[in-house]
Amino acid sequence: MAGPDMRPLTLLAVALTLLLTPVPAAGSGVLAGPPATLLADTQLDPTALYFVSFDGLVNNESFQQDAIVSFAGYQYAAWYTANRNAVVARRALPSGAWERVVLPHPLSTNDSHNVISLGISPSDGRLHVAMDTHNTPVFYVRSEAGLVSAPASRTWTAARFGAVQRNLDGVDLGGISYPQFVRTPENRLQLSYRTGGSGNGTNELAEYDGGTWRKLGRWSSATGSWRAPNGVTSTTRNMYLHGLTYGPGGRLHAAFTWREGNTGVLCNAGGLTNHDTGYVYSDDRGRTWRTPAGQPAGTTGGAAVAVSAGLVVDPLDPNHGLMNQESQAVDSAGNPHVVISYVPGRFTQCVTGYAADRTRWGRAFHVFRTAAGSWTKLEVPVAPNATGRTRIVFDRNDNAYLIMPFGRIVSASRASNWTDWTLVFDRPGMNAFGEVDVDASRLASEGVLSVLYQQRSSGTTPSPIRVADIRLG
C-alpha cells in the first residue's frame, strides 16, 4: 500500500513532534482549516497482534464503533495481544496510566473483520464487549453494573466482567458481522449488526434496556431488482452502513452504500460492486425509516428498507472502487455529513484493481445535507493515498475534520461552509498502518480527539498499538 514515509518511531521523533507545527495550506503560506495540535502519544501494548487481512488490521478498522470510547472521566480501549487474547484497558482522563484486563477469549481466526467493539449502557453503568465475529455467532461479555459509571471506586480486574457468551444474555442473534453499539437519547444501548453475507445480507437492531437485551429485527432488505448501467440485473445485495448516529432532536441518521450480489454488474472482475450513496433516517429510535424526502422507506421487523432510487443522495455506478462502511457525523443543526471515497471518472471509468487503483487515484468527498434540505458534495483536495477508510468528526464549533489513513488530518471550517479543506496534521513518525480509530465521545466533551493506531510491521510480527491525543480547533 502506497503512503507517507514509514520510518520507525524513535524517542527523538516523539520529542520533536510533541511540538507539532500545523501544516500550511498549499501555496497560501498560512493555515486555512482549523488546526490540530498533538498533546500526547502513549503506548497501550508494545506487541499487539499484527496481520494484514483484507488490506486492514483486526485492531484498527475504522468501522468498529467503538474500539476507543470515553465516559464519566475515563477512557476505554480494546485490542488483541500478540498471543491473540482480547484486552480491555482504561485510564483516567486526561493522562492517567492505562490499566489492562485480559478477557478469557483468544481471537479465533486471522480475519480483520473480527474486530472488538465497545458499548456503554449509562442506565446501569456496564461496559459491553462484542468481538471476534464474521458471519458467526458473536463472542459477548459485559461488566458488572456500575463499573463505568463510578470508575474511580472500582478496581479494574477480570473479576469485574462476566463469562464470555455466544449470544446477548440468552438472546440468539445467529451468525452476525460488524457489531456496532450506539446510545439513544434516553441512554438505552442499541446494537447494529448484519446477518447474511456480503452481497446478500440484512441490517438488524437489538436494544438493551433495564438490564435486558431484545431483538428489534431486520430493517434493510437483501432482495429486489437493481439494473446496472451495463444492462445486467442483480437481485440480491446488502446495505453497508457509514454509521448510525443520533443527532439533535433524537433523529437517527444512516448513510450507506449498496453492494450487489451479482458481480456481472462490473466492467471488470477486479472491481467492487458497491454503488451509490444513500440515506435514510428514523425519528422513533430505529423502528421506522424515512427517505431523504421524508417519505416512508421501511420498518424494523416489517417491510424493510429496499434498494430504490428515492434513497440515493449521490449516484455512482459500481465501477469506481467506492468504499463501504466509511464514515458519517451530524452537525449541531442536525444535518448529516458523510465522507465517501472512490476513483473519479477523470482517472478511469473502470477500476480493474481495487486496492491498487484506489491507492493511486482514490479521492475523498464530503457529502452533506444543507440547512435548506438539499445535498451538496465537494472533493477534498488532499488525496488519501491509501486503500482504506477515512473518519469524519466535528469539534464543538462545527468545524469538520477528516482523519485519513496513517493518522493524517484534514480540516474545514464551518465559516467557509466546509470548503477550505487543509492538511493540518501529518506525522510520518507515527508509522501508522492504514486505518485508525477515533474517540468521538471525548472530542464532544473535551475538544480532544484520541486516535487509536497500530504501527506498521511485517508479516505477522507484533507491533505497538498507541493512542495519540490531539487538540482540535
mmCIF file of N, CA and C in Angstrom, residues 54 109 111-114 131-137 175-179 194 196-198 240:
data_model
loop_
_atom_site.group_PDB
_atom_site.id
_atom_site.type_symbol
_atom_site.label_atom_id
_atom_site.label_comp_id
_atom_site.label_asym_id
_atom_site.label_seq_id
_atom_site.Cartn_x
_atom_site.Cartn_y
_atom_site.Cartn_z
ATOM 1 N N PHE A 54 -7.579 -8.432 4.226
ATOM 2 C CA PHE A 54 -8.475 -7.506 3.511
ATOM 3 C C PHE A 54 -7.926 -6.082 3.596
ATOM 4 N N THR A 109 -9.626 -16.513 14.468
ATOM 5 C CA THR A 109 -9.163 -16.648 13.087
ATOM 6 C C THR A 109 -8.475 -15.367 12.642
ATOM 7 N N ASP A 111 -8.723 -12.863 10.578
ATOM 8 C CA ASP A 111 -9.669 -12.141 9.724
ATOM 9 C C ASP A 111 -9.843 -10.755 10.321
ATOM 10 N N SER A 112 -9.495 -9.717 9.561
ATOM 11 C CA SER A 112 -9.545 -8.360 10.099
ATOM 12 C C SER A 112 -10.973 -7.865 10.315
ATOM 13 N N HIS A 113 -11.980 -8.613 9.841
ATOM 14 C CA HIS A 113 -13.364 -8.246 10.149
ATOM 15 C C HIS A 113 -13.709 -8.502 11.618
ATOM 16 N N ASN A 114 -12.963 -9.398 12.279
ATOM 17 C CA ASN A 114 -13.331 -9.876 13.620
ATOM 18 C C ASN A 114 -12.856 -8.928 14.713
ATOM 19 N N MET A 131 -17.205 -9.129 20.056
ATOM 20 C CA MET A 131 -15.917 -9.361 19.399
ATOM 21 C C MET A 131 -15.916 -10.638 18.571
ATOM 22 N N ASP A 132 -14.879 -10.704 17.717
ATOM 23 C CA ASP A 132 -14.486 -11.932 17.026
ATOM 24 C C ASP A 132 -15.632 -12.587 16.279
ATOM 25 N N THR A 133 -16.288 -11.828 15.401
ATOM 26 C CA THR A 133 -17.381 -12.393 14.626
ATOM 27 C C THR A 133 -17.341 -11.899 13.188
ATOM 28 N N HIS A 134 -17.565 -12.807 12.245
ATOM 29 C CA HIS A 134 -17.734 -12.506 10.836
ATOM 30 C C HIS A 134 -18.590 -13.615 10.237
ATOM 31 N N ASN A 135 -19.882 -13.363 10.186
ATOM 32 C CA ASN A 135 -20.870 -14.374 9.780
ATOM 33 C C ASN A 135 -20.880 -15.564 10.733
ATOM 34 N N THR A 136 -20.598 -15.307 12.007
ATOM 35 C CA THR A 136 -20.595 -16.331 13.048
ATOM 36 C C THR A 136 -21.284 -15.772 14.291
ATOM 37 N N PRO A 137 -21.691 -16.644 15.227
ATOM 38 C CA PRO A 137 -22.230 -16.125 16.494
ATOM 39 C C PRO A 137 -21.201 -15.258 17.210
ATOM 40 N N GLY A 175 -25.591 -16.043 13.176
ATOM 41 C CA GLY A 175 -24.335 -15.557 12.624
ATOM 42 C C GLY A 175 -24.434 -14.087 12.271
ATOM 43 N N ILE A 176 -23.502 -13.276 12.761
ATOM 44 C CA ILE A 176 -23.548 -11.834 12.507
ATOM 45 C C ILE A 176 -22.173 -11.317 12.107
ATOM 46 N N SER A 177 -22.174 -10.101 11.571
ATOM 47 C CA SER A 177 -20.945 -9.360 11.247
ATOM 48 C C SER A 177 -21.132 -7.911 11.678
ATOM 49 N N TYR A 178 -20.022 -7.219 11.913
ATOM 50 C CA TYR A 178 -19.980 -5.780 12.157
ATOM 51 C C TYR A 178 -20.846 -5.325 13.331
ATOM 52 N N PRO A 179 -20.686 -5.906 14.528
ATOM 53 C CA PRO A 179 -21.442 -5.385 15.676
ATOM 54 C C PRO A 179 -20.975 -3.975 16.022
ATOM 55 N N ARG A 194 -25.045 -7.040 11.030
ATOM 56 C CA ARG A 194 -25.509 -7.604 9.763
ATOM 57 C C ARG A 194 -25.673 -9.102 9.907
ATOM 58 N N GLY A 196 -26.466 -12.628 7.369
ATOM 59 C CA GLY A 196 -26.185 -12.965 5.978
ATOM 60 C C GLY A 196 -24.788 -12.527 5.610
ATOM 61 N N GLY A 197 -24.524 -12.449 4.310
ATOM 62 C CA GLY A 197 -23.173 -12.173 3.866
ATOM 63 C C GLY A 197 -23.075 -10.991 2.924
ATOM 64 N N SER A 198 -21.868 -10.740 2.476
ATOM 65 C CA SER A 198 -21.608 -9.666 1.526
ATOM 66 C C SER A 198 -22.376 -9.926 0.240
ATOM 67 N N TYR A 240 -24.338 -1.491 3.254
ATOM 68 C CA TYR A 240 -23.180 -1.224 4.103
ATOM 69 C C TYR A 240 -23.324 0.167 4.717
#
